[in-house]
PDB file of C-alpha atoms in Angstrom:
ATOM      1  CA  MET A   1       0.000   0.000   0.000  1.00 81.00           C
ATOM      2  CA  ILE A   2       2.794   2.433   0.921  1.00 89.00           C
ATOM      3  CA  ILE A   3       4.806   1.267  -2.085  1.00 90.00           C
ATOM      4  CA  ASP A   4       1.849   1.980  -4.375  1.00 91.00           C
ATOM      5  CA  TYR A   5       1.489   5.461  -2.842  1.00 91.00           C
ATOM      6  CA  ILE A   6       5.173   6.195  -3.475  1.00 92.00           C
ATOM      7  CA  ASP A   7       4.843   4.875  -7.051  1.00 90.00           C
ATOM      8  CA  THR A   8       1.931   7.220  -7.667  1.00 93.00           C
ATOM      9  CA  HIS A   9       3.654  10.361  -6.349  1.00 93.00           C
ATOM     10  CA  LYS A  10       7.366   9.778  -7.010  1.00 92.00           C
ATOM     11  CA  GLN A  11       7.398  11.729 -10.307  1.00 94.00           C
ATOM     12  CA  GLU A  12       6.044  14.808  -8.565  1.00 94.00           C
ATOM     13  CA  TYR A  13       7.974  14.734  -5.252  1.00 93.00           C
ATOM     14  CA  GLY A  14      10.741  12.124  -5.522  1.00 94.00           C
ATOM     15  CA  VAL A  15      11.194   8.925  -3.531  1.00 93.00           C
ATOM     16  CA  GLU A  16      13.486  10.211  -0.773  1.00 95.00           C
ATOM     17  CA  PRO A  17      11.320  13.208   0.250  1.00 94.00           C
ATOM     18  CA  ILE A  18       8.190  11.031   0.316  1.00 94.00           C
ATOM     19  CA  CYS A  19       9.948   8.443   2.504  1.00 94.00           C
ATOM     20  CA  ARG A  20      11.187  11.197   4.824  1.00 94.00           C
ATOM     21  CA  VAL A  21       7.669  12.647   5.292  1.00 93.00           C
ATOM     22  CA  LEU A  22       6.112   9.203   5.767  1.00 93.00           C
ATOM     23  CA  THR A  23       8.733   8.346   8.392  1.00 92.00           C
ATOM     24  CA  GLU A  24       8.044  11.622  10.233  1.00 93.00           C
ATOM     25  CA  HIS A  25       4.351  10.680  10.375  1.00 91.00           C
ATOM     26  CA  GLY A  26       4.896   7.158  11.724  1.00 90.00           C
ATOM     27  CA  ALA A  27       4.966   5.097   8.513  1.00 88.00           C
ATOM     28  CA  LYS A  28       8.662   4.213   8.583  1.00 90.00           C
ATOM     29  CA  ILE A  29      10.041   3.254   5.211  1.00 92.00           C
ATOM     30  CA  ALA A  30      13.551   3.715   3.907  1.00 93.00           C
ATOM     31  CA  PRO A  31      14.159   4.534   0.248  1.00 93.00           C
ATOM     32  CA  SER A  32      16.289   1.391   0.014  1.00 94.00           C
ATOM     33  CA  THR A  33      13.275  -0.682   1.113  1.00 92.00           C
ATOM     34  CA  TYR A  34      11.157   0.905  -1.602  1.00 91.00           C
ATOM     35  CA  TYR A  35      13.794   0.225  -4.274  1.00 92.00           C
ATOM     36  CA  ASP A  36      14.238  -3.360  -3.061  1.00 90.00           C
ATOM     37  CA  VAL A  37      10.502  -4.087  -3.308  1.00 90.00           C
ATOM     38  CA  CYS A  38      10.369  -2.484  -6.762  1.00 89.00           C
ATOM     39  CA  ALA A  39      13.302  -4.601  -7.930  1.00 86.00           C
ATOM     40  CA  ARG A  40      11.537  -7.784  -6.836  1.00 84.00           C
ATOM     41  CA  ARG A  41       8.348  -6.748  -8.653  1.00 87.00           C
ATOM     42  CA  ARG A  42      10.123  -6.019 -11.949  1.00 85.00           C
ATOM     43  CA  GLN A  43      10.542  -8.524 -14.696  1.00 84.00           C
ATOM     44  CA  PRO A  44      14.011 -10.064 -14.800  1.00 85.00           C
ATOM     45  CA  SER A  45      16.515  -8.236 -16.962  1.00 85.00           C
ATOM     46  CA  LYS A  46      17.576  -9.612 -20.341  1.00 91.00           C
ATOM     47  CA  ARG A  47      20.813 -10.862 -18.795  1.00 94.00           C
ATOM     48  CA  GLN A  48      18.997 -12.634 -15.961  1.00 92.00           C
ATOM     49  CA  ALA A  49      16.567 -14.265 -18.399  1.00 93.00           C
ATOM     50  CA  ARG A  50      19.419 -15.357 -20.681  1.00 97.00           C
ATOM     51  CA  ASP A  51      21.374 -16.667 -17.687  1.00 97.00           C
ATOM     52  CA  GLU A  52      18.427 -18.844 -16.658  1.00 96.00           C
ATOM     53  CA  GLU A  53      18.208 -20.304 -20.179  1.00 97.00           C
ATOM     54  CA  LEU A  54      21.954 -20.885 -20.299  1.00 98.00           C
ATOM     55  CA  LYS A  55      22.031 -22.526 -16.866  1.00 98.00           C
ATOM     56  CA  VAL A  56      19.691 -25.232 -18.150  1.00 98.00           C
ATOM     57  CA  GLU A  57      21.898 -25.852 -21.201  1.00 98.00           C
ATOM     58  CA  ILE A  58      25.151 -25.752 -19.236  1.00 98.00           C
ATOM     59  CA  ALA A  59      23.821 -28.182 -16.630  1.00 98.00           C
ATOM     60  CA  ARG A  60      22.611 -30.494 -19.421  1.00 98.00           C
ATOM     61  CA  VAL A  61      25.970 -30.482 -21.233  1.00 97.00           C
ATOM     62  CA  HIS A  62      27.808 -31.057 -17.955  1.00 98.00           C
ATOM     63  CA  ARG A  63      25.478 -33.933 -16.976  1.00 97.00           C
ATOM     64  CA  GLU A  64      25.546 -35.577 -20.437  1.00 97.00           C
ATOM     65  CA  ASN A  65      29.328 -35.691 -20.254  1.00 96.00           C
ATOM     66  CA  TYR A  66      29.367 -37.537 -16.936  1.00 95.00           C
ATOM     67  CA  ALA A  67      30.012 -34.357 -14.940  1.00 95.00           C
ATOM     68  CA  VAL A  68      33.688 -34.374 -15.915  1.00 95.00           C
ATOM     69  CA  TYR A  69      33.725 -31.391 -18.297  1.00 96.00           C
ATOM     70  CA  GLY A  70      35.095 -28.147 -16.960  1.00 96.00           C
ATOM     71  CA  ALA A  71      34.131 -24.681 -18.182  1.00 97.00           C
ATOM     72  CA  ARG A  72      36.359 -24.807 -21.269  1.00 97.00           C
ATOM     73  CA  LYS A  73      34.951 -28.080 -22.574  1.00 97.00           C
ATOM     74  CA  VAL A  74      31.368 -27.124 -21.699  1.00 98.00           C
ATOM     75  CA  TRP A  75      31.922 -23.883 -23.630  1.00 98.00           C
ATOM     76  CA  LEU A  76      33.316 -25.770 -26.635  1.00 98.00           C
ATOM     77  CA  GLN A  77      30.406 -28.231 -26.587  1.00 98.00           C
ATOM     78  CA  CYS A  78      27.900 -25.369 -26.417  1.00 97.00           C
ATOM     79  CA  HIS A  79      29.506 -23.816 -29.506  1.00 97.00           C
ATOM     80  CA  ARG A  80      29.355 -27.173 -31.326  1.00 97.00           C
ATOM     81  CA  GLU A  81      25.626 -27.265 -30.561  1.00 97.00           C
ATOM     82  CA  GLY A  82      25.127 -23.707 -31.828  1.00 97.00           C
ATOM     83  CA  ILE A  83      24.677 -22.074 -28.428  1.00 96.00           C
ATOM     84  CA  GLU A  84      26.444 -18.713 -28.604  1.00 96.00           C
ATOM     85  CA  VAL A  85      27.907 -17.948 -25.194  1.00 97.00           C
ATOM     86  CA  ALA A  86      31.144 -16.450 -23.923  1.00 97.00           C
ATOM     87  CA  ARG A  87      33.574 -18.642 -22.049  1.00 98.00           C
ATOM     88  CA  CYS A  88      33.603 -16.289 -19.064  1.00 97.00           C
ATOM     89  CA  THR A  89      29.808 -16.575 -18.897  1.00 98.00           C
ATOM     90  CA  VAL A  90      30.064 -20.366 -18.793  1.00 98.00           C
ATOM     91  CA  GLU A  91      32.641 -20.076 -16.003  1.00 97.00           C
ATOM     92  CA  ARG A  92      30.424 -17.689 -14.013  1.00 97.00           C
ATOM     93  CA  LEU A  93      27.255 -19.756 -14.423  1.00 98.00           C
ATOM     94  CA  MET A  94      29.013 -23.032 -13.639  1.00 97.00           C
ATOM     95  CA  GLY A  95      30.240 -21.392 -10.443  1.00 96.00           C
ATOM     96  CA  GLU A  96      26.704 -20.296  -9.564  1.00 96.00           C
ATOM     97  CA  LEU A  97      25.441 -23.826 -10.238  1.00 97.00           C
ATOM     98  CA  GLY A  98      28.246 -25.372  -8.207  1.00 95.00           C
ATOM     99  CA  LEU A  99      29.503 -27.365 -11.198  1.00 96.00           C
ATOM    100  CA  CYS A 100      33.151 -28.130 -11.817  1.00 93.00           C
ATOM    101  CA  GLY A 101      35.111 -30.493 -13.965  1.00 92.00           C
ATOM    102  CA  ALA A 102      36.975 -33.582 -12.855  1.00 91.00           C
ATOM    103  CA  GLN A 103      40.237 -32.913 -11.044  1.00 83.00           C
ATOM    104  CA  ARG A 104      43.276 -34.545 -12.586  1.00 82.00           C
ATOM    105  CA  GLY A 105      45.820 -36.286 -10.452  1.00 78.00           C
ATOM    106  CA  LYS A 106      45.602 -38.399  -7.371  1.00 74.00           C
ATOM    107  CA  VAL A 107      44.156 -36.819  -4.267  1.00 69.00           C
ATOM    108  CA  LYS A 108      46.608 -37.416  -1.452  1.00 71.00           C
ATOM    109  CA  ARG A 109      44.989 -38.207   1.853  1.00 71.00           C
ATOM    110  CA  THR A 110      47.382 -37.100   4.543  1.00 68.00           C
ATOM    111  CA  THR A 111      45.659 -38.226   7.718  1.00 73.00           C
ATOM    112  CA  VAL A 112      43.907 -41.545   8.079  1.00 75.00           C
ATOM    113  CA  ALA A 113      42.827 -42.078  11.659  1.00 79.00           C
ATOM    114  CA  ASP A 114      42.907 -45.658  12.872  1.00 84.00           C
ATOM    115  CA  PRO A 115      39.743 -46.267  14.924  1.00 85.00           C
ATOM    116  CA  GLN A 116      41.501 -49.070  16.828  1.00 88.00           C
ATOM    117  CA  ALA A 117      44.545 -46.988  17.765  1.00 85.00           C
ATOM    118  CA  ALA A 118      45.043 -45.942  21.369  1.00 85.00           C
ATOM    119  CA  ARG A 119      44.254 -42.310  22.004  1.00 83.00           C
ATOM    120  CA  PRO A 120      46.054 -40.365  24.730  1.00 81.00           C
ATOM    121  CA  ASP A 121      43.882 -39.071  27.547  1.00 85.00           C
ATOM    122  CA  ASP A 122      42.612 -35.504  27.338  1.00 83.00           C
ATOM    123  CA  LEU A 123      44.239 -34.169  30.489  1.00 80.00           C
ATOM    124  CA  VAL A 124      42.948 -30.650  29.865  1.00 80.00           C
ATOM    125  CA  GLY A 125      39.349 -31.695  29.230  1.00 82.00           C
ATOM    126  CA  ARG A 126      39.177 -29.257  26.262  1.00 78.00           C
ATOM    127  CA  ARG A 127      39.404 -26.347  28.730  1.00 77.00           C
ATOM    128  CA  PHE A 128      42.226 -24.088  27.591  1.00 72.00           C
ATOM    129  CA  SER A 129      41.686 -21.378  30.208  1.00 75.00           C
ATOM    130  CA  PRO A 130      44.016 -21.904  33.181  1.00 75.00           C
ATOM    131  CA  GLN A 131      43.285 -20.060  36.400  1.00 76.00           C
ATOM    132  CA  ALA A 132      46.877 -18.971  36.917  1.00 76.00           C
ATOM    133  CA  PRO A 133      50.143 -18.788  34.977  1.00 74.00           C
ATOM    134  CA  ASN A 134      52.205 -21.944  34.579  1.00 74.00           C
ATOM    135  CA  MET A 135      49.180 -24.206  35.194  1.00 77.00           C
ATOM    136  CA  LEU A 136      48.778 -25.268  31.562  1.00 79.00           C
ATOM    137  CA  TRP A 137      51.173 -25.904  28.731  1.00 78.00           C
ATOM    138  CA  VAL A 138      49.941 -27.074  25.344  1.00 77.00           C
ATOM    139  CA  ALA A 139      51.774 -28.390  22.304  1.00 80.00           C
ATOM    140  CA  ASP A 140      50.909 -29.644  18.867  1.00 81.00           C
ATOM    141  CA  PHE A 141      52.555 -30.593  15.618  1.00 81.00           C
ATOM    142  CA  THR A 142      51.489 -30.918  12.038  1.00 84.00           C
ATOM    143  CA  TYR A 143      53.078 -31.355   8.659  1.00 83.00           C
ATOM    144  CA  VAL A 144      53.049 -29.121   5.622  1.00 85.00           C
ATOM    145  CA  SER A 145      53.695 -29.990   1.993  1.00 84.00           C
ATOM    146  CA  THR A 146      56.600 -28.104   0.414  1.00 89.00           C
ATOM    147  CA  TRP A 147      58.348 -28.464  -2.943  1.00 90.00           C
ATOM    148  CA  PRO A 148      61.145 -30.685  -1.587  1.00 90.00           C
ATOM    149  CA  GLY A 149      58.756 -32.780   0.522  1.00 89.00           C
ATOM    150  CA  TRP A 150      56.866 -32.803   3.798  1.00 86.00           C
ATOM    151  CA  VAL A 151      58.018 -30.564   6.633  1.00 90.00           C
ATOM    152  CA  TYR A 152      56.968 -31.168  10.223  1.00 88.00           C
ATOM    153  CA  VAL A 153      56.035 -28.138  12.299  1.00 88.00           C
ATOM    154  CA  ALA A 154      55.786 -28.286  16.086  1.00 86.00           C
ATOM    155  CA  PHE A 155      54.898 -25.616  18.596  1.00 77.00           C
ATOM    156  CA  GLY A 156      54.423 -25.249  22.292  1.00 74.00           C
ATOM    157  CA  ALA A 157      52.356 -22.580  23.981  1.00 70.00           C
ATOM    158  CA  CYS A 158      53.313 -21.570  27.454  1.00 62.00           C
ATOM    159  CA  HIS A 159      51.121 -20.348  30.257  1.00 52.00           C
ATOM    160  CA  GLU A 160      51.297 -16.666  29.256  1.00 54.00           C
ATOM    161  CA  PHE A 161      49.698 -17.413  25.904  1.00 50.00           C
ATOM    162  CA  CYS A 162      46.923 -19.513  27.424  1.00 49.00           C
ATOM    163  CA  VAL A 163      46.159 -17.003  30.171  1.00 49.00           C
ATOM    164  CA  SER A 164      46.282 -13.947  27.904  1.00 50.00           C
ATOM    165  CA  GLN A 165      43.995 -15.499  25.285  1.00 50.00           C
ATOM    166  CA  ARG A 166      41.020 -15.807  27.634  1.00 46.00           C
TER     167      ARG A 166
END
């Protein structure tokens, strides 16, 4: 109702002044709210309509090729089928659809937990907030992949760190 009123009078007074007067008289509405509602009422733009059509085609091409095609091959296949679309558009729409091509190479799994392995007791009980300095020391290590190979990184955090991080 308020939106319709603003639509009727915006040519004469402007959106911002109308919203200001309405807000002063208890009908709070921000100009951004008005513009947001108007945007939702409008028909989609040509780009949005074209994107929706292309999403269907891109998803079909991706699915028909066993979901292994990346943006470049989907783009090439679209051109073979006579669908005129830019490669960057295919990349953008595939991203919006959450589609990606198959990843080459072996995926290296670095940590495989053994469910039967003995686990050390949690002496801290997941509470990393000591009541006084020198009551808690924590340490950890991990490994990082580098060009020459794996590098192990270890650290220890003394009581000052644990107390000051509360």
